[in-house]
Short mmCIF file of C-alpha atoms in Angstrom, two decimals:
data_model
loop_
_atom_site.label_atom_id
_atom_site.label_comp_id
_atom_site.label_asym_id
_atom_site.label_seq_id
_atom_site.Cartn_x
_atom_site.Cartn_y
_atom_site.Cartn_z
CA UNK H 126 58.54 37.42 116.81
CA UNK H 127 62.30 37.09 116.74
CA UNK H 128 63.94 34.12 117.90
CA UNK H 129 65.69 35.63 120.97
CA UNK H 130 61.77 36.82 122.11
CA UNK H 131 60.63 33.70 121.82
CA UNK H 132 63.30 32.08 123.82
CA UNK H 133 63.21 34.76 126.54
CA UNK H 134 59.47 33.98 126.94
CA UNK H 135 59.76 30.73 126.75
CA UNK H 136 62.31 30.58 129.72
CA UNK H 137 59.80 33.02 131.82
CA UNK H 138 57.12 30.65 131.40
CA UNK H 139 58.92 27.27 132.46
CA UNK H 140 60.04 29.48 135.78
CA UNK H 141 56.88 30.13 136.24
CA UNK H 142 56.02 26.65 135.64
CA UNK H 143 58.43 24.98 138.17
CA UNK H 144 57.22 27.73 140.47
CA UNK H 145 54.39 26.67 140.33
CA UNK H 146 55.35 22.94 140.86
CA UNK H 147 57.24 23.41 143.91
CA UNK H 148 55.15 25.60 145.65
CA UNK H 149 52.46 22.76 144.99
CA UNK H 150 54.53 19.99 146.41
CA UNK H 151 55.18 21.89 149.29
CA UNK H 152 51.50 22.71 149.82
CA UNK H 153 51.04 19.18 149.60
CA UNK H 154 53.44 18.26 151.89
CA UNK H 155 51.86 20.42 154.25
CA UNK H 156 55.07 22.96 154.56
CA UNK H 157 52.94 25.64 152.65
CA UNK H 158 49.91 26.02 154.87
CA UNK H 159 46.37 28.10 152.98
CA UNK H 160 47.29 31.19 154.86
CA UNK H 161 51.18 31.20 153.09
CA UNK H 162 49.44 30.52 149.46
CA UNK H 163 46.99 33.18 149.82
CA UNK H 164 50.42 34.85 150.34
CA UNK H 165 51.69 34.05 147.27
CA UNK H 166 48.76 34.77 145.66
CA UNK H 167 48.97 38.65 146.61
CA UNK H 168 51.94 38.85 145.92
CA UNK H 169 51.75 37.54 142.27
CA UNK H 170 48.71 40.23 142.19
CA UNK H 171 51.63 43.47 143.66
CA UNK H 172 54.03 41.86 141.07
CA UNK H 173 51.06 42.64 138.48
CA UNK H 174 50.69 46.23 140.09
CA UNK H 175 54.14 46.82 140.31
CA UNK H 176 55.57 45.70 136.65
CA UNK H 177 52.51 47.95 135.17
CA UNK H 178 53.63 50.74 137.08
CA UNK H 179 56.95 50.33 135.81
CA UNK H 180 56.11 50.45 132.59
CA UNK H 181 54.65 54.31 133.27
CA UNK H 182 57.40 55.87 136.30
CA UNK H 183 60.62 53.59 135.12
CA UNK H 184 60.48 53.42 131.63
CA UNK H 185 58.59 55.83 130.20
CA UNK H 186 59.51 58.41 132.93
CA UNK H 187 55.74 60.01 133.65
CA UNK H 188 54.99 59.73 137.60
CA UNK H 189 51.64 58.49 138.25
CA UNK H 190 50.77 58.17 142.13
CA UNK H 191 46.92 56.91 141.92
CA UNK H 192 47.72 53.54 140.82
CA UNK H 193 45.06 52.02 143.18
CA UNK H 194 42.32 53.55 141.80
CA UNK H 195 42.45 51.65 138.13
CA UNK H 196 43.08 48.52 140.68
CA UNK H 197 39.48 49.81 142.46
CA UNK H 198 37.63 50.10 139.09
CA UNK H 199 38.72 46.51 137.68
CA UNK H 200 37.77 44.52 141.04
CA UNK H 201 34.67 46.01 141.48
CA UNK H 202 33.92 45.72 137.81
CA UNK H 203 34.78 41.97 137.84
CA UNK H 204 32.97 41.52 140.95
CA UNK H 205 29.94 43.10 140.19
CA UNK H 206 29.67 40.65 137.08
CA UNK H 207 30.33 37.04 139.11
CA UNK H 208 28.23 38.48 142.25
CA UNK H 209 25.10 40.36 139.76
CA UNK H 210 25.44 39.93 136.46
CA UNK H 211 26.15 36.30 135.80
CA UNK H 212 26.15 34.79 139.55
CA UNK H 213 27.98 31.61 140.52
CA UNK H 214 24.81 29.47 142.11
CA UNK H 215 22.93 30.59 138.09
CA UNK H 216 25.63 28.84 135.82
CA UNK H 217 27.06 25.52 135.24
CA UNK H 218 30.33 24.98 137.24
CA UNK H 219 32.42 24.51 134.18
CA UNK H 220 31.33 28.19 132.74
CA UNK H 221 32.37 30.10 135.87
CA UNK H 222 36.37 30.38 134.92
CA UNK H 223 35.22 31.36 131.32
CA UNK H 224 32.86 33.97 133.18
CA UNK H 225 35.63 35.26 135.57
CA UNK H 226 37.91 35.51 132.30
CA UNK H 227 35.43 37.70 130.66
CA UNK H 228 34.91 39.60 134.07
CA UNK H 229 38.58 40.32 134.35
CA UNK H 230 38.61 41.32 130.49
CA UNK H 231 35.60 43.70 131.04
CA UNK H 232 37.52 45.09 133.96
CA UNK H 233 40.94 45.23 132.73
CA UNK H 234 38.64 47.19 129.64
CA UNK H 235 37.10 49.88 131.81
CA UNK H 236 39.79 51.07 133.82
CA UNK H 237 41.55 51.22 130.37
CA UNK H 238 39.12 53.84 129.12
CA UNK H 239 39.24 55.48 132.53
CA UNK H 240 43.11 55.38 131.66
CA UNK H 241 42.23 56.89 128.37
CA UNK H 242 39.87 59.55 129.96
CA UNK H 243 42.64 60.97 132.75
CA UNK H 244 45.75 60.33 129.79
CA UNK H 245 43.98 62.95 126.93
CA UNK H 246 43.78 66.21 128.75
CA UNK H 247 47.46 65.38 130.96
CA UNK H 248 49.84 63.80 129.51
CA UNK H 249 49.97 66.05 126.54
CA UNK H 250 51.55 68.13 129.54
CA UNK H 251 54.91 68.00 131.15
CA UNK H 252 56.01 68.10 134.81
CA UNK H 253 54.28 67.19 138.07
CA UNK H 254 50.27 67.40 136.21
CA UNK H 255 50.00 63.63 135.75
CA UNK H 256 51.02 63.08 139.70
CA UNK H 257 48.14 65.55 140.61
CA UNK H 258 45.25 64.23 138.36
CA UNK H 259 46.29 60.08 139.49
CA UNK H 260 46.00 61.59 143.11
CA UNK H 261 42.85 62.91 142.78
CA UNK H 262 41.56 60.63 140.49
CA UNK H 263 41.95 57.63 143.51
CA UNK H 264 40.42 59.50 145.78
CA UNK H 265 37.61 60.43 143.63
CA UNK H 266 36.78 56.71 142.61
CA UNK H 267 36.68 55.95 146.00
CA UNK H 268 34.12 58.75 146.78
CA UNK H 269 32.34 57.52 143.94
CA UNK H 270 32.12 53.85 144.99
CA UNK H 271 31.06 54.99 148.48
CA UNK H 272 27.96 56.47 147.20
CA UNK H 273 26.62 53.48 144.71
CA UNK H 274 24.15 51.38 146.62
CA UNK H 275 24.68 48.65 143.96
CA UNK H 276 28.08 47.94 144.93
CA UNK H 277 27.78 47.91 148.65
CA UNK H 278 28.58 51.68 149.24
CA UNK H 279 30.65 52.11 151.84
CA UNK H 280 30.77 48.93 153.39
CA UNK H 281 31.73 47.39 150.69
CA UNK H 282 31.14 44.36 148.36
CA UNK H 283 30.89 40.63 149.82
CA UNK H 284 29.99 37.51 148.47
CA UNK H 285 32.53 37.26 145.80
CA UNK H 286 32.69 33.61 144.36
CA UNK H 287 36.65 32.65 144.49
CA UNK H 288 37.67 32.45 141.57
CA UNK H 289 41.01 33.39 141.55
CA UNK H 290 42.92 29.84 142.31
CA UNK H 291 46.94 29.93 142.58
CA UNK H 292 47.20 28.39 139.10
CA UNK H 293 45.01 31.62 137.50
CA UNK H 294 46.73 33.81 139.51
CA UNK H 295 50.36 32.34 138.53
CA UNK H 296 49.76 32.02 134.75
CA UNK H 297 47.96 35.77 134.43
CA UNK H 298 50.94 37.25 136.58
CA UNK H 299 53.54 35.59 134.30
CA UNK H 300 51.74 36.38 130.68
CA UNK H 301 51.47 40.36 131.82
CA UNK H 302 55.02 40.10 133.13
CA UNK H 303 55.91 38.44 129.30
CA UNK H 304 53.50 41.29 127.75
CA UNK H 305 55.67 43.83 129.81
CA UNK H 306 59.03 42.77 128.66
CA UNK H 307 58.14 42.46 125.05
CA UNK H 308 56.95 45.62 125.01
CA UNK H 309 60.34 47.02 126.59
CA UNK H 310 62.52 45.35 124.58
CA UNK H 311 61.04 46.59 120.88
CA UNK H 312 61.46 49.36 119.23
CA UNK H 313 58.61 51.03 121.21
CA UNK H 314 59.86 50.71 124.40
CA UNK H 315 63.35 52.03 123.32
CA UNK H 316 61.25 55.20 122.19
CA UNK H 317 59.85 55.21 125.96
CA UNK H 318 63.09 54.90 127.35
CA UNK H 319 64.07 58.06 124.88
CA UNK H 320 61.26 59.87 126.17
CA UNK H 321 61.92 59.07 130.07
CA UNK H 322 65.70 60.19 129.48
CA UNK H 323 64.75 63.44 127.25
CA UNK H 324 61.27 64.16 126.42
CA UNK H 325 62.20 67.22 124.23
CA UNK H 326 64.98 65.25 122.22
CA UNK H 327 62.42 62.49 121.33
CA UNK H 328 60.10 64.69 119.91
CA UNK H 329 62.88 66.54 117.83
CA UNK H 330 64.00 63.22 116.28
CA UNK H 331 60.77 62.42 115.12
CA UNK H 332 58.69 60.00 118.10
CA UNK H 333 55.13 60.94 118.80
CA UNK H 334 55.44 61.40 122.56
CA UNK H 335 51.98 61.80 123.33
CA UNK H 336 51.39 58.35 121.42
CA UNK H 337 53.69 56.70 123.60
CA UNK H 338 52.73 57.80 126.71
CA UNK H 339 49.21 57.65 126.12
CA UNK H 340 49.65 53.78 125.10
CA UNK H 341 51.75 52.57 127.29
CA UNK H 342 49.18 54.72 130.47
CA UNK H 343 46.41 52.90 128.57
CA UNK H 344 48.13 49.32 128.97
CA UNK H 345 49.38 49.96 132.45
CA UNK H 346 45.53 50.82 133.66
CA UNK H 347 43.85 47.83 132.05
CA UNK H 348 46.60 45.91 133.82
CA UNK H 349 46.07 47.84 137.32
CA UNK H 350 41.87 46.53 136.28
CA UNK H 351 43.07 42.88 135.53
CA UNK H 352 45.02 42.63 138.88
CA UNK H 353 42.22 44.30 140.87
CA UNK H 354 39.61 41.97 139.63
CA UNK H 355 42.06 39.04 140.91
CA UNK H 356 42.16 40.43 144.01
CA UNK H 357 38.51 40.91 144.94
CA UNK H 358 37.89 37.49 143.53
CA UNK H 359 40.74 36.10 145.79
CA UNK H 360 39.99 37.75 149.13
CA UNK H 361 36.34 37.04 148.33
CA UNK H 362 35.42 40.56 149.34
CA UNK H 363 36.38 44.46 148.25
CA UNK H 364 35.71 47.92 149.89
CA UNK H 365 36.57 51.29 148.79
CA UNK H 366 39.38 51.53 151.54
CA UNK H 367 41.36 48.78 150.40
CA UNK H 368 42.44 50.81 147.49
CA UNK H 369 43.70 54.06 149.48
CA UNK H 370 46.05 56.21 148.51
CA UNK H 371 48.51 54.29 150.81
CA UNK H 372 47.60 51.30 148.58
CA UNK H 373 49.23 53.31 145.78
CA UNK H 374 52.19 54.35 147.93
CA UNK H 375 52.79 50.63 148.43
CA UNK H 376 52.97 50.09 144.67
CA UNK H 377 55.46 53.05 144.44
CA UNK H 378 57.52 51.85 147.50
CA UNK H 379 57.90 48.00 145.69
CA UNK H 380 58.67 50.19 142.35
CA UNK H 381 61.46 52.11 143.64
CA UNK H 382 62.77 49.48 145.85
CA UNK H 383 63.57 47.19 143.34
CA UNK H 384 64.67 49.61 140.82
CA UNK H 385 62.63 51.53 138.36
CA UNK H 386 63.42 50.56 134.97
CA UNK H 387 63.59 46.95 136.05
CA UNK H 388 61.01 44.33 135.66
CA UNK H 389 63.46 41.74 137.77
CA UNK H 390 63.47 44.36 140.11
CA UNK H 391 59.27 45.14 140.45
CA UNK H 392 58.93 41.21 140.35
CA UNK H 393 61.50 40.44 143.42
CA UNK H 394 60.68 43.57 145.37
CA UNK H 395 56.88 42.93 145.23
CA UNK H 396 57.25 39.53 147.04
CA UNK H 397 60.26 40.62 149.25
CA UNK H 398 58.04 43.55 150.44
CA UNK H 399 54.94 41.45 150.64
CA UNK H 400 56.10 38.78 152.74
CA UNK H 401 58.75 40.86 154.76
CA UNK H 402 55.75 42.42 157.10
CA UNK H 403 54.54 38.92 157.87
CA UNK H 404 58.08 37.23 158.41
CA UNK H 405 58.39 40.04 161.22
CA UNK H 406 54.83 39.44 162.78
CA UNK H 407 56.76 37.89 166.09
CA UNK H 408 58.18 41.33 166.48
CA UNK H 409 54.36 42.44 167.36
CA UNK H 410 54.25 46.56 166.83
CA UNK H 411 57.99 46.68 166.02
CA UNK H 412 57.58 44.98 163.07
CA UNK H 413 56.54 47.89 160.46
CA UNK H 414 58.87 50.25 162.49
CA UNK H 415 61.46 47.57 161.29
CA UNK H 416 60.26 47.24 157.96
CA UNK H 417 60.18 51.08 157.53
CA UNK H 418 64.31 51.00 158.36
CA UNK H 419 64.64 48.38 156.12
CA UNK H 420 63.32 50.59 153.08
CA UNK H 421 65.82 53.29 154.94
CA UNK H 422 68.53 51.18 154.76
CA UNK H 423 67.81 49.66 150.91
CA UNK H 424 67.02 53.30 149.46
CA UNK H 425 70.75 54.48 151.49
CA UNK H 426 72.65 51.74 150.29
CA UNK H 427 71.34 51.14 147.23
CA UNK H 428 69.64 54.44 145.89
CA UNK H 429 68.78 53.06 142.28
CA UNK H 430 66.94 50.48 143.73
CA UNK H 431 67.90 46.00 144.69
CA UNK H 432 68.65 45.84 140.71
CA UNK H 433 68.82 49.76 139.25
CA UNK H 434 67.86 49.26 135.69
CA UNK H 435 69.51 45.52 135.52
CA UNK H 436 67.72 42.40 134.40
CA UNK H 437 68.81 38.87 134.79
CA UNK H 438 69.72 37.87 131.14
CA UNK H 439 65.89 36.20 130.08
CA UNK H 440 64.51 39.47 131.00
CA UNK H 441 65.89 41.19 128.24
CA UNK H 442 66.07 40.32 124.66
CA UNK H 443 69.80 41.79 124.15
CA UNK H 444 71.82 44.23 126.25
CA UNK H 445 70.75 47.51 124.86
CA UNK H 446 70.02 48.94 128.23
CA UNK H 447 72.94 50.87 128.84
CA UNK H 448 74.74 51.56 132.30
CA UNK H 449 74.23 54.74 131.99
CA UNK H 450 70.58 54.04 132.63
CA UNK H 451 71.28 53.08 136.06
CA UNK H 452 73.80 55.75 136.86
CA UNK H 453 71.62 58.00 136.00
CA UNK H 454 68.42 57.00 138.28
#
């Protein structure tokens, strides 16, 4: 790993350090209440979503709308472990993180070989194909969950042990944001970048799209599982509904918001938009008509996004994402 790598991750993980700290301290102090750092927590989970998503619609330039559903197969993968498999109240209390790690691994796993299953036959295809099999393929996992018995059908899975502490949710959020930006700023990610500005091009000068796409799919969906299994394991509960396809238009609103092509972008849009709801919870039933002009406003004034293809300078391991890039989305 090159020196400028390792000094661009190590910089991401002492922010993510003294964010940690201070929202500690303040939760001490009593300023950050339980409610306001389950807050955070979901919102480290959407930054999750959102980066992996930008790894597929910003930089590789494929649009996947079904997000959700790899987010559906990792928490109820991970939650069907720690609530059947290997139960809380049967283990020692110093095995259950180890447990929930291997939980999160197994679902982060699964939804990467459903990834694997929906990539094969689509994204050797070009156009609007991979936007119609993720939309179907959400809905179908839901319909699918409804009708297993061992997961709680329709009403859902409770029961599940809470794992998923601040700390956990903080230091997973900040290695798969580190994973993401690595992978952007090799040689790889240049070749996604190629293929998201002219898929034709690529291939004539030699990069195996279909490689590419297919990997990069792959690591988004066992990302999507990872995140999902925090999630069930922080609200303590899942059902099929929670992972709609509005869930998915959420991820895709925080994406495009912030600026595709951006990981600064997906990381400050996904706690803007998750708090922004609750900041306006005074306003009663005004408050998402509000937040809906907001995203107006945002996508009117700013139609590449809050940061259009920019990163602050960590982000990025040297300025080879051209303006262009941003002019162009």
């Amino acid at each position: 790993m090159k020196k400028k790598t390792r000094k661009g991750n190590l910089i991401a993980l002492i922010v993510a350090a003294a964010f940690y700290l201070i929202v500690s301290l303040l939760n001490r102090a009593g300023l950050v209440t339980s409610y306001y750092l389950q807050l955070i927590m979901v919102s480290c989970i959407n930054v999750c979503m959102t980066v992996s998503l930008n790894l597929v619609n910003g930089f590789t330039g494929q649009f996947s709308v079904g997000h959700a559903g790899f987010m559906a197969i990792g928490s109820y993968v991970s939650g069907y472990i720690t609530t059947q498999v290997i139960p809380a109240g049967s283990i020692p209390e110093a095995f259950q993180i180890p447990v929930f790690l291997l939980a999160l691994v197994a679902g982060g796993l699964v939804s990467g070989l459903f990834g694997a299953l929906i990539g094969l036959p689509t994204l050797r295809l070009r156009g609007d194909y991979l936007a119609i099999v993720t939309l179907g393929f959400g809905e179908v996992i839901r319909a699918i969950i409804r009708l297993i018995p061992a997961v709680g059908g329709a009403r859902g899975m409770s029961g599940i042990p809470k794992y998923s502490s601040f700390f956990l949710v903080l230091v997973i959020t900040a290695l798969i944001v580190i994973l993401c930006r690595n992978m952007v700023n090799c040689a790889q990610g240049r070749a996604c970048v190629s293929i998201r500005e002219n898929e034709i091009a690529a291939s004539c000068l030699g990069v195996n799209t279909f490689k590419y796409k297919m990997t990069v799919f792959i690591v988004a969906a066992v990302m999507a599982g990872v995140a999902g299994g925090l999630y069930s394991h922080a609200l303590c509960y899942t059902q099929p509904d929670l992972y709609s396809f509005q869930k998915s238009c959420d991820y895709l609103v925080f994406l495009y918001a912030g600026g595709t092509a951006s990981l600064t972008g997906s990381v400050l849009s996904a706690f803007l938009l998750t708090f922004l709801p609750e900041v306006l919870r005074f306003l009663s039933d005004w408050r998402m008509a509000i937040y809906a002009l907001l995203l107006i406003v945002i996508m009117l004034r700013l139609p590449n996004g809050l940061f259009g293809g920019r990163e602050i300078p960590f982000m990025r391991r040297k300025n080879y994402i051209l303006k262009e890039e941003a002019e162009h989305r």
